[in-house]
Short mmCIF file of C-alpha atoms in Angstrom, two decimals:
data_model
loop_
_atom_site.label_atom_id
_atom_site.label_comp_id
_atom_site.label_asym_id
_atom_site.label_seq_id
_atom_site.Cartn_x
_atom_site.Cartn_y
_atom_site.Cartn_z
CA UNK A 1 108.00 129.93 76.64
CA UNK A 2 104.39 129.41 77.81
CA UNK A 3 102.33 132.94 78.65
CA UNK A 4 100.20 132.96 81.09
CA UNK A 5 97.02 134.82 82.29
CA UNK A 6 95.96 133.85 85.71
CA UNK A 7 92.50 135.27 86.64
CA UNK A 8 91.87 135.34 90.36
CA UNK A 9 93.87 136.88 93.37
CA UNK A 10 92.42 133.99 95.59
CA UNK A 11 94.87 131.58 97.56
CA UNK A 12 94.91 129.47 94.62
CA UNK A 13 96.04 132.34 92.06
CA UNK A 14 98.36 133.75 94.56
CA UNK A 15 100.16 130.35 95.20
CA UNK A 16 100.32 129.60 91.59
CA UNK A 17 101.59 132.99 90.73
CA UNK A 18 104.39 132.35 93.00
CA UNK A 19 105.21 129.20 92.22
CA UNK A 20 104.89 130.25 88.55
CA UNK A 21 107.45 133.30 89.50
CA UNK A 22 110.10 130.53 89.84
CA UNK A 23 109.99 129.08 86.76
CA UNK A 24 112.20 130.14 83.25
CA UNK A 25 109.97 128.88 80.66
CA UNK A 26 106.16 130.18 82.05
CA UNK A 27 105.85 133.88 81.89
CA UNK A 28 102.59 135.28 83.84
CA UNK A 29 101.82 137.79 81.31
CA UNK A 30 98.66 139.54 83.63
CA UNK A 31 96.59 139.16 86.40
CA UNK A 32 93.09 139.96 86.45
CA UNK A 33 91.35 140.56 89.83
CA UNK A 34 88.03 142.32 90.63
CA UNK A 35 89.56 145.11 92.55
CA UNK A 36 92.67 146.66 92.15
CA UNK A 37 93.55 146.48 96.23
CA UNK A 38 93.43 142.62 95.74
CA UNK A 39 96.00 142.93 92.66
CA UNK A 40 98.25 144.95 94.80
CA UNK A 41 100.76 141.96 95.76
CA UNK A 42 101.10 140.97 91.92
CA UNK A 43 101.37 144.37 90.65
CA UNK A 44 104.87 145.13 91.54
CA UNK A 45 106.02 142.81 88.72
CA UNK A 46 103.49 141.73 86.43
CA UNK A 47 100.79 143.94 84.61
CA UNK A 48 97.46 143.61 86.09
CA UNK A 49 93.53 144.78 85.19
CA UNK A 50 90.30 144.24 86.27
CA UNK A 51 88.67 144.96 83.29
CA UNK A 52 87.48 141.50 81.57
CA UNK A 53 88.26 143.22 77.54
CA UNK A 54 91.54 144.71 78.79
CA UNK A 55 92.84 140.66 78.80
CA UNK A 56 96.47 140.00 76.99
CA UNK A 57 96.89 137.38 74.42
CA UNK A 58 98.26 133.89 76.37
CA UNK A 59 98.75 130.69 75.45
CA UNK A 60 96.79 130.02 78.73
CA UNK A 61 94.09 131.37 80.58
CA UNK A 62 93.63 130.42 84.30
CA UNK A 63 90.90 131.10 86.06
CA UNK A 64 91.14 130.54 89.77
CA UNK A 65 88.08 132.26 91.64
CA UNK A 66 85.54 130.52 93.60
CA UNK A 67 83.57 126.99 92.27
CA UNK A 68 79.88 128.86 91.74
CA UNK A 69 81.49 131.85 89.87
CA UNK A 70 83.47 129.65 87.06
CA UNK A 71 80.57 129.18 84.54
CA UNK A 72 79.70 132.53 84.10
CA UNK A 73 83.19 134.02 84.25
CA UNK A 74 83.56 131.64 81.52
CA UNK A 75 81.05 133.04 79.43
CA UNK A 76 82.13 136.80 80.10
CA UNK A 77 85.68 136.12 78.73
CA UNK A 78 85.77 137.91 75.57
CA UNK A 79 88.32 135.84 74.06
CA UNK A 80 87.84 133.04 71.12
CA UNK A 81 89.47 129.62 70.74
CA UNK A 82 91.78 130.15 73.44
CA UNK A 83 92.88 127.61 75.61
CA UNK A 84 91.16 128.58 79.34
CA UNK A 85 91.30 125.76 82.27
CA UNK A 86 90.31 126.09 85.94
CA UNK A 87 91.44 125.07 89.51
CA UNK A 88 88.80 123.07 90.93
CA UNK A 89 88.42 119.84 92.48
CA UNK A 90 84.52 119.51 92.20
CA UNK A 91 83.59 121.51 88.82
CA UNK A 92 83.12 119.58 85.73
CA UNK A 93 85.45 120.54 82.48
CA UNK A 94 82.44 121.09 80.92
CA UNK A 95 80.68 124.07 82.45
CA UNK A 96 83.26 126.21 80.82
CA UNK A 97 81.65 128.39 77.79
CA UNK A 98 82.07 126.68 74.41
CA UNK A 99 83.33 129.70 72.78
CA UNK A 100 86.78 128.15 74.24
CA UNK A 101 89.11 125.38 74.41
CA UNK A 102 88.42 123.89 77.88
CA UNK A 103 90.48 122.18 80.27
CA UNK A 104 91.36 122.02 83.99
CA UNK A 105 94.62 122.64 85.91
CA UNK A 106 93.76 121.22 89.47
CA UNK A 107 96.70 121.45 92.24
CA UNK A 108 95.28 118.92 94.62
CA UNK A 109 96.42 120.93 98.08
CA UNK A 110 94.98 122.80 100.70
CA UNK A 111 96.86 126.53 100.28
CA UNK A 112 97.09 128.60 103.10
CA UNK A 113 97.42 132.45 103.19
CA UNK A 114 101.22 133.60 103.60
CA UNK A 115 102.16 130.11 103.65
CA UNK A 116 105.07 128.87 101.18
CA UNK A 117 104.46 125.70 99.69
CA UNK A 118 106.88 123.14 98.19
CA UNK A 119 104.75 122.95 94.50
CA UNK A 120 106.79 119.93 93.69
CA UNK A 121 105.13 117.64 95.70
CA UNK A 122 101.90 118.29 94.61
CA UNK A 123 100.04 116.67 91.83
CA UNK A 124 98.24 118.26 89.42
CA UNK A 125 95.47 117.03 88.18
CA UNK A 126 95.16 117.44 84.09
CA UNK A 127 92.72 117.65 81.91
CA UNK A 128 91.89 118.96 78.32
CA UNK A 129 89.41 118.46 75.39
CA UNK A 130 91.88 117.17 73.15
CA UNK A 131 95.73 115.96 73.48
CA UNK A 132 97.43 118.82 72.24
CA UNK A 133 95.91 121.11 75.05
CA UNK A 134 96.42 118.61 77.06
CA UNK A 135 100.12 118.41 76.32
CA UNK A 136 100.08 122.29 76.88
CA UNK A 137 98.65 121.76 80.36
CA UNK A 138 100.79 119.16 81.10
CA UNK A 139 104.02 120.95 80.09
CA UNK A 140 103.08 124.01 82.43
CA UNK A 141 102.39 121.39 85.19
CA UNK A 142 105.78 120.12 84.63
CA UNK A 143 107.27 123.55 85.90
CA UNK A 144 106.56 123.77 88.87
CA UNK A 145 105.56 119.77 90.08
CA UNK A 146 106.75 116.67 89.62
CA UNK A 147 103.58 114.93 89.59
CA UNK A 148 101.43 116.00 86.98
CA UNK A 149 98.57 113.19 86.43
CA UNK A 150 95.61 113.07 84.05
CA UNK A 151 92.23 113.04 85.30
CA UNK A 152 89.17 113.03 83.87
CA UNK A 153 86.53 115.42 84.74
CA UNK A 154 84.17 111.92 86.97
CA UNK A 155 87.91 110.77 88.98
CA UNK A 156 88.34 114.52 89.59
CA UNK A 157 85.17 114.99 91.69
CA UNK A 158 85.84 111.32 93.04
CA UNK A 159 89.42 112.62 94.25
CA UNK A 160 87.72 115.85 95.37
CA UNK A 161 85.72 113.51 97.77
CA UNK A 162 88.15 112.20 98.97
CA UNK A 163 90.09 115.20 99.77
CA UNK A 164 86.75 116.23 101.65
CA UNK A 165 87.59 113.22 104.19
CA UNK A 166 91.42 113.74 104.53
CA UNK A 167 91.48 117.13 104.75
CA UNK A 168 87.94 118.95 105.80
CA UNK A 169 86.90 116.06 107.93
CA UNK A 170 90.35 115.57 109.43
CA UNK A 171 90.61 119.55 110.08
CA UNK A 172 87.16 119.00 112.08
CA UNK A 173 89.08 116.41 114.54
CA UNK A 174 91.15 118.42 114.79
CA UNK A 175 88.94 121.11 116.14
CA UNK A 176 87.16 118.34 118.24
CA UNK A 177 90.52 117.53 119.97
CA UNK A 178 91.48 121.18 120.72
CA UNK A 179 87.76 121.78 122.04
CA UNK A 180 88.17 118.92 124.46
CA UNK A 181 91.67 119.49 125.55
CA UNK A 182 90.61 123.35 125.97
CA UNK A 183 88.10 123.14 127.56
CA UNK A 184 90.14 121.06 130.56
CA UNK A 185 92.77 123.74 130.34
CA UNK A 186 94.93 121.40 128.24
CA UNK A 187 97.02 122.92 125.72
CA UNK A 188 96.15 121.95 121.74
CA UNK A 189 100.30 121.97 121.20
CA UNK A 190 100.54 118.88 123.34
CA UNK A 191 98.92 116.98 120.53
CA UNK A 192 100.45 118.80 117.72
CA UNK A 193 103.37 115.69 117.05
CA UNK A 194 100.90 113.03 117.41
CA UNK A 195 98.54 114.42 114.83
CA UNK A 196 101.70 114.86 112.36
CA UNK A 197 102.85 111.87 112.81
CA UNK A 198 99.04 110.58 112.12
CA UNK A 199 99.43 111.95 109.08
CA UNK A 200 103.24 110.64 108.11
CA UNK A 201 101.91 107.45 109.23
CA UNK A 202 100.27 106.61 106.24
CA UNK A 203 103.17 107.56 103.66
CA UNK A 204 104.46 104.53 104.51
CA UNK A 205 101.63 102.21 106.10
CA UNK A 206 98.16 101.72 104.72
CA UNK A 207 96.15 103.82 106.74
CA UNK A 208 94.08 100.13 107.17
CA UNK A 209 96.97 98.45 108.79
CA UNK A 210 97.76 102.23 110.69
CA UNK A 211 94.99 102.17 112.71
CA UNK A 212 95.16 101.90 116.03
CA UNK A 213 93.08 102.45 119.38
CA UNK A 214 89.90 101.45 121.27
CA UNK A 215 87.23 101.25 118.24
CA UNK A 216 89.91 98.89 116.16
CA UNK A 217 90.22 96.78 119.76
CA UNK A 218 86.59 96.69 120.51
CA UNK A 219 87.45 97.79 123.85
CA UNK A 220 83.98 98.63 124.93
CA UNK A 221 85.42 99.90 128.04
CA UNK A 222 87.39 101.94 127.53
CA UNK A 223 84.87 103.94 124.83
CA UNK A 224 82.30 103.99 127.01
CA UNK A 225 84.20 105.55 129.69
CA UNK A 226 85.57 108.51 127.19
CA UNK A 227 81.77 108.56 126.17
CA UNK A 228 80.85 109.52 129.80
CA UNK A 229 83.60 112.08 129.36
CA UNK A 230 82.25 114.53 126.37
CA UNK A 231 80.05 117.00 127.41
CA UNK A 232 79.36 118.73 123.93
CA UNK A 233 76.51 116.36 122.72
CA UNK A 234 77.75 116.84 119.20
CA UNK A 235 81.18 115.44 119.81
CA UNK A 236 78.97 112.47 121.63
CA UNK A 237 77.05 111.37 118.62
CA UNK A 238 80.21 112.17 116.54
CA UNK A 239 82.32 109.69 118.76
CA UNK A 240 79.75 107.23 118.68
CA UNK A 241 79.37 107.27 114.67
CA UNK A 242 83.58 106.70 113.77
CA UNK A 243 83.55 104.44 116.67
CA UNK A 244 80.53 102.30 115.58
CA UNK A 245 82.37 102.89 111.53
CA UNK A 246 85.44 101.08 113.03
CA UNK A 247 84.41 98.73 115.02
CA UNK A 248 82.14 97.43 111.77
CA UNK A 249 85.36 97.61 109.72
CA UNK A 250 87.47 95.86 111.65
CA UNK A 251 84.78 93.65 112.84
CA UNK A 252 84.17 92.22 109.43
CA UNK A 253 87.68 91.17 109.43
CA UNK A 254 88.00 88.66 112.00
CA UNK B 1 122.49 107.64 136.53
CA UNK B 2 118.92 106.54 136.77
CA UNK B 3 118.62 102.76 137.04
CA UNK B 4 115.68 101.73 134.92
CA UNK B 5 113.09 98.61 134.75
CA UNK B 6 111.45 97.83 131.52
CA UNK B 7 107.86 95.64 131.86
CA UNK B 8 107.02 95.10 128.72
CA UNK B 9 108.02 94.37 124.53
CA UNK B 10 105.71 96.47 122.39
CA UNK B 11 105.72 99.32 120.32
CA UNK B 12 105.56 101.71 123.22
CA UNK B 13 108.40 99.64 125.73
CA UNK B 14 110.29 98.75 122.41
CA UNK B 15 110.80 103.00 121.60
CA UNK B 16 111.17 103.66 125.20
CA UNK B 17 114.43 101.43 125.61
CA UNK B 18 115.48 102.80 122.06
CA UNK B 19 115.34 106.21 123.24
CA UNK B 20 117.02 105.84 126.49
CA UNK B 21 119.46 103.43 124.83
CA UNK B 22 121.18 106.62 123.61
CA UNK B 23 121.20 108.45 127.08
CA UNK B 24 124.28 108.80 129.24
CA UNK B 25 122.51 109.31 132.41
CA UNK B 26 119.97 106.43 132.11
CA UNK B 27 120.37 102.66 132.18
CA UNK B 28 118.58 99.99 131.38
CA UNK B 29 119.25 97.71 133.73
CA UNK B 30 116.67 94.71 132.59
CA UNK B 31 113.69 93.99 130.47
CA UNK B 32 111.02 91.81 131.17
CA UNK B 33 108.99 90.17 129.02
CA UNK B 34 106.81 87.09 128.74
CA UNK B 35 108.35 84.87 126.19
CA UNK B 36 112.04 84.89 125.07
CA UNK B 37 111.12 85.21 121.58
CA UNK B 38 109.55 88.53 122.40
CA UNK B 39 112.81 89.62 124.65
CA UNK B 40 115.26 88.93 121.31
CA UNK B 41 115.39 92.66 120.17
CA UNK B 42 116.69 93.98 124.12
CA UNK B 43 119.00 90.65 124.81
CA UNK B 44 121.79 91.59 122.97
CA UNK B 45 122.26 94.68 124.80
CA UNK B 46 120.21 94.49 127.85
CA UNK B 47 119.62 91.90 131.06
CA UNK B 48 116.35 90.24 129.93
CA UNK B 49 113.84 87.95 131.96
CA UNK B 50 110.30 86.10 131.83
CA UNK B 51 110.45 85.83 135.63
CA UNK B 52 108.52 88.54 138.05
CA UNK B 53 110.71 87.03 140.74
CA UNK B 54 114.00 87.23 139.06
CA UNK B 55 113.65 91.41 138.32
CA UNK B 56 116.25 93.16 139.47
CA UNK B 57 116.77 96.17 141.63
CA UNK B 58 116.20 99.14 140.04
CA UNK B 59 114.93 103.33 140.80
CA UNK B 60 112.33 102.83 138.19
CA UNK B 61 110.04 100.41 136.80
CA UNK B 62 108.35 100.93 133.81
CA UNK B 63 105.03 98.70 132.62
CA UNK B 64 104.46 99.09 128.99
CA UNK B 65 101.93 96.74 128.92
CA UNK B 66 98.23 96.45 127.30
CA UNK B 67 95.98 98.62 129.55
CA UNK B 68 93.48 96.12 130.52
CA UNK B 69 96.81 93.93 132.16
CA UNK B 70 98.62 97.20 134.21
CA UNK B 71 96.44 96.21 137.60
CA UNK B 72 96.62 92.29 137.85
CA UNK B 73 100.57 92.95 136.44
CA UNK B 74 101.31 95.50 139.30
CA UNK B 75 100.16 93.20 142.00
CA UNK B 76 101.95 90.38 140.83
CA UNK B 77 105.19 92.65 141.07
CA UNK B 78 107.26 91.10 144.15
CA UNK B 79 108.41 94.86 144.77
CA UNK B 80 108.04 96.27 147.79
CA UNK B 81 107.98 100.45 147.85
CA UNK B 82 109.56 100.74 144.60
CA UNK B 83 108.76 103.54 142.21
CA UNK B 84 106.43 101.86 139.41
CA UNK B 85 105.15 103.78 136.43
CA UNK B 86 102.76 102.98 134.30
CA UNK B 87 102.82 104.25 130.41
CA UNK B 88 99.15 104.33 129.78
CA UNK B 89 97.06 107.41 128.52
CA UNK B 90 93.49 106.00 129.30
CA UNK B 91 94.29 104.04 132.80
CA UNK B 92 94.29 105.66 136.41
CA UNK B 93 97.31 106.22 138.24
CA UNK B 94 95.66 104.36 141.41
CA UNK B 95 94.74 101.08 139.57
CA UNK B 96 98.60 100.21 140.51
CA UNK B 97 99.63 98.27 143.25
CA UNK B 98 99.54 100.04 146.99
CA UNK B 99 102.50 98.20 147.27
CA UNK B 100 104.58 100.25 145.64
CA UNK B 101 105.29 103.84 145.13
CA UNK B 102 102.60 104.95 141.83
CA UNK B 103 103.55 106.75 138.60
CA UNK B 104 102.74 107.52 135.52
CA UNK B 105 105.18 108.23 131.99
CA UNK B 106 102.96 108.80 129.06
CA UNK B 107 104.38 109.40 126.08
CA UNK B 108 101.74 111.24 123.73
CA UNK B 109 102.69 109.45 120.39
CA UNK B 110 101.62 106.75 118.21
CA UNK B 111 104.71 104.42 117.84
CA UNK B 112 104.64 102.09 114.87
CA UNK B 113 106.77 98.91 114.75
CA UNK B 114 110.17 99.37 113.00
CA UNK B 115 109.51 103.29 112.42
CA UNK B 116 112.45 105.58 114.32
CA UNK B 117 110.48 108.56 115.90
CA UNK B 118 112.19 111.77 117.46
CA UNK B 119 111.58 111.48 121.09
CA UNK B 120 112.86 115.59 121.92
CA UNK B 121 109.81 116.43 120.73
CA UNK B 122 107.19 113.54 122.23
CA UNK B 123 105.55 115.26 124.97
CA UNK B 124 106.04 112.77 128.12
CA UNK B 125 103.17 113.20 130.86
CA UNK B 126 104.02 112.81 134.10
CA UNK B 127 102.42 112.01 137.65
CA UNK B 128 103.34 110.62 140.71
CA UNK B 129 102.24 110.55 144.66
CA UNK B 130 104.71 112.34 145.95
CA UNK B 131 107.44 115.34 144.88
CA UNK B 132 110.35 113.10 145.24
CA UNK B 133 108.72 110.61 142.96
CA UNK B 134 107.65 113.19 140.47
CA UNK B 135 111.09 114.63 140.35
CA UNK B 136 112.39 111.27 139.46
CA UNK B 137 109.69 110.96 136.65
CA UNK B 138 110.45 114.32 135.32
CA UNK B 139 114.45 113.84 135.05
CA UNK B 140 113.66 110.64 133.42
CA UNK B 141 111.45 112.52 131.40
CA UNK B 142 114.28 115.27 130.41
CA UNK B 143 116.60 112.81 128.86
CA UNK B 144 114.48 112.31 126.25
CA UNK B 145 112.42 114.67 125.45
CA UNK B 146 112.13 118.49 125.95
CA UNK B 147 108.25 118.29 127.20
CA UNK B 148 107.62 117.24 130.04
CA UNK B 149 104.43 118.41 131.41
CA UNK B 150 102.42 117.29 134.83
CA UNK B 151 99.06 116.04 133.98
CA UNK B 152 97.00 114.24 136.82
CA UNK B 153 94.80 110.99 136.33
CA UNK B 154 91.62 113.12 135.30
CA UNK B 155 93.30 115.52 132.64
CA UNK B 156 95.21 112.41 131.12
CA UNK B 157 92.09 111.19 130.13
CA UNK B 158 91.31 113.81 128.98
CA UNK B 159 93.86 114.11 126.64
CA UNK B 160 93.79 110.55 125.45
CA UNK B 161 89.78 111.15 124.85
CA UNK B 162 91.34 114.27 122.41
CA UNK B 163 94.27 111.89 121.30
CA UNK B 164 91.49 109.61 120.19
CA UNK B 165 90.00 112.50 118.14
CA UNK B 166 93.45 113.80 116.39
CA UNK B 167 94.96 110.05 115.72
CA UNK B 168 92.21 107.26 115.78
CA UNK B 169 89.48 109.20 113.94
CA UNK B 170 91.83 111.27 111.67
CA UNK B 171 93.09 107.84 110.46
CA UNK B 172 89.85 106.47 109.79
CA UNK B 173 89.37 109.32 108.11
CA UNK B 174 92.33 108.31 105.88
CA UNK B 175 90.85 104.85 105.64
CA UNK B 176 87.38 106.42 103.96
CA UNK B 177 89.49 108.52 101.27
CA UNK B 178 91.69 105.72 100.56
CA UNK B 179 88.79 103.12 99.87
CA UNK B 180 86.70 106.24 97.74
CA UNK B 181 89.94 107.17 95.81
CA UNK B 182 90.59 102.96 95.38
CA UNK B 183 87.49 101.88 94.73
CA UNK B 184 87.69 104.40 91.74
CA UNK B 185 91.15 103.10 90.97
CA UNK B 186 92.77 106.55 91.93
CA UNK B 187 96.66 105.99 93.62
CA UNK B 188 96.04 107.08 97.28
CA UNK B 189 99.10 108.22 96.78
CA UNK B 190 98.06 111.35 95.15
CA UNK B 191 96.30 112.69 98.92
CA UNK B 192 99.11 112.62 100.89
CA UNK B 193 100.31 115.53 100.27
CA UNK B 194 97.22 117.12 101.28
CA UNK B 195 96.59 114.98 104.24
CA UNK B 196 100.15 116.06 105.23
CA UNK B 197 100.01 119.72 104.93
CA UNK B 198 96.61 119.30 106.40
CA UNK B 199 98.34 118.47 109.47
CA UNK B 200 101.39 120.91 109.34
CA UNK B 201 98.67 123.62 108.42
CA UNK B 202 97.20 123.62 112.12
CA UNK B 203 101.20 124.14 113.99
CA UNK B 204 100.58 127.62 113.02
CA UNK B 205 97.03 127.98 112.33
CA UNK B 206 94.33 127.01 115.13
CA UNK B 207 92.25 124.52 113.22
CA UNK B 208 89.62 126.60 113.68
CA UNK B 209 90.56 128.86 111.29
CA UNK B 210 92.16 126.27 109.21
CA UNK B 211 88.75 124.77 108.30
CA UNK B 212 87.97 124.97 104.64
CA UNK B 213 85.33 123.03 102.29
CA UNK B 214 81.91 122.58 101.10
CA UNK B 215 80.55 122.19 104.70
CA UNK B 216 82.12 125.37 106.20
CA UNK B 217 80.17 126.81 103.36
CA UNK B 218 77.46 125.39 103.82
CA UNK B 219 77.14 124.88 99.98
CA UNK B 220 74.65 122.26 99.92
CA UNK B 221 74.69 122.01 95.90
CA UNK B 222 78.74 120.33 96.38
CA UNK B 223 77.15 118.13 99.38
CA UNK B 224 74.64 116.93 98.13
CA UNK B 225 76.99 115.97 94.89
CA UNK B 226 79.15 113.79 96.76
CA UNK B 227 76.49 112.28 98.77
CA UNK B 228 75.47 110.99 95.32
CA UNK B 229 78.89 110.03 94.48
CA UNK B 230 79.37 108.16 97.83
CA UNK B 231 78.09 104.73 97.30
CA UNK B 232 79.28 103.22 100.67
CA UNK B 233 76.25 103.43 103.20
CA UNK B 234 78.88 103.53 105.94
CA UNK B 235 80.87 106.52 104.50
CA UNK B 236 77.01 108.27 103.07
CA UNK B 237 76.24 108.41 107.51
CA UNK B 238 79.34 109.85 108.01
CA UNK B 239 79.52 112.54 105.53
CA UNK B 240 76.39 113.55 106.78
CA UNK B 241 76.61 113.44 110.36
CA UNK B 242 80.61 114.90 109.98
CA UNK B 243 78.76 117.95 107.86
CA UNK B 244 76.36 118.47 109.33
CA UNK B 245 78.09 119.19 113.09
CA UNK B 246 81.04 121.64 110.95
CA UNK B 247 77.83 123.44 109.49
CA UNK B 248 76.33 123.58 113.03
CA UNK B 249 79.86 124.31 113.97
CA UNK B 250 80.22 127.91 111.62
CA UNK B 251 76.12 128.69 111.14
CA UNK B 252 76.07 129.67 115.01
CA UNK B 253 79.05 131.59 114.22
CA UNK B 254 77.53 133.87 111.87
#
């Protein structure tokens, strides 16, 4: 049995807790929060506080609040030698206070309030200042994905990146496409199973050999006339950037 | 029954006469293409032919061609006041032949070769010159898909300008986080669950609100991080000029 302290009532805390909830062998021991309204939805079944000395003994300590407030979180915990990892993409193992065992327990998703997630799926990215913590980590990754992968603290911000492109930047299209179709009193729903099936796409094509449409063809064209469409100047200079991007990369290729 | 005309053997004619292939109240009478080694898929089932002069007689005609080929293909058609549809989401209605009756059937999907797709749920946009012809269009429409919507010449464009946005960019999108996560030897494989549920996240959420990240932030310390990280000159433009318009994008909303 692995006890758990999650700190954070966050989207991240809240979908871990849940998943967490599910699982035999991982008890959530307490949650702490900074208010007691935002520890309402975990206090029905698990003790809670908001007081940083009232904190259980755990085998693990979570802490899943925002990037900037990690450090010095870190440093308030008034624990010793205790195993504490957090849930970010883009912090470094390392800015947790020394007065701990460090690691990081990184569920590389996007979570979405009142959302249910399949856990599963998801990989979690590991990683721990030595390999028995990191076998602890991996263990309580085990429960509730199948894909629990080690990464060092320089892939993690690399993956992180990356994330940034297929899921912030995509979002933003997204946004860009329901803008234009809105604002010509289309509906956004129309394009709702093309943009899914964007995305399933590329589970089993490269996204390379996926690509499709008038930047890939060069078809001048047709981009110019689309150009002559936007209005928003922003979505202009956007267009012309991805489409100059792809015409480059599949350019080079011929 | 609705007697149906195929012009074309590509991913978009090639779903088309899979989909109705599996309607009672639709036949496809004959598909034309312009070699026989391109007709092999339909011949075992279907009428095929390389010769304009040798199609048959038919309520519908179909061109699932390239766009730049629809016009000079449509006046070539030895038709005379036939109902003839084009399947394009970027071409003009009127760029077909006066000699026969105009239409357009668009599905809004990206069809890749040898990958099944549920038509119900494709949404198929329709125009034509007349009622009667429209009406035709739209039953066609009906046995294959439960959205059938009218969109004229100028709001198709439209659309296809925002299809552009959702599909073409989103993937090249994917194409940036797969070369970052490769060219640090991390599996791609480990962002596709986000880049799905990035996708599924905006059927219930507008994207709008669905936007998350450093940018919406506007936490320059993370951006300028992975500006550093980002070694690609290509992929350094477009983080900038992608942040920069979602920080434009939420700063005016404060």
């Amino acid at each position: 049995m692995i006890r758990l302290i999650l700190i954070g009532t966050g989207n991240v805390a809240t979908h871990l807790y849940d998943a967490f909830l599910n699982t035999k062998d991982v008890t959530v021991v307490q949650v702490y929060g900074r208010s007691q309204s935002s520890l309402l939805p975990f206090s029905k079944k698990t003790p809670v506080t908001t007081t940083i000395e009232a904190l259980m003994p755990a085998d693990i300590y979570i802490i899943a609040i925002s990037d900037d407030a990690i450090s010095d979180f870190s440093k308030k915990l008034v624990l010793q030698n205790k195993l504490v990892a957090h849930t970010s993409g883009s912090v470094a193992m390392d800015v947790l206070s020394n007065r701990n065992k460090k690691g990081v327990f990184y569920p590389l998703q996007t979570f979405t309030k009142g959302k249910k997630i399949d856990f599963t799926q998801i990989p979690i990215c590991i990683e721990a200042e030595n390999e028995t913590d990191y076998k602890l980590l991996e263990k309580l990754g085990k429960h509730i994905s199948k894909k629990v992968v080690r990464i060092p603290s320089e892939k993690r911000r690399v993956l992180h990146l990356a994330a940034v492109f297929v899921n912030n930047f995509v979002n933003f299209m997204y946004i860009a496409g329901n803008d234009i179709a809105s604002e010509n009193d289309l509906d956004f729903d129309l394009l709702k199973p093309l943009l899914i099936e964007t995305a399933y796409k590329v589970k089993t094509l490269s996204p390379e050999k996926a690509q499709t449409g008038p930047a890939k063809r060069n078809d001048t064209k047709t981009i110019q006339k689309q150009l002559d469409l936007l209005r928003n100047s922003e979505y202009k200079e956007l267009y012309t950037h991805i489409t100059k991007a792809i015409i480059n990369r599949y350019g080079k290729k011929l």
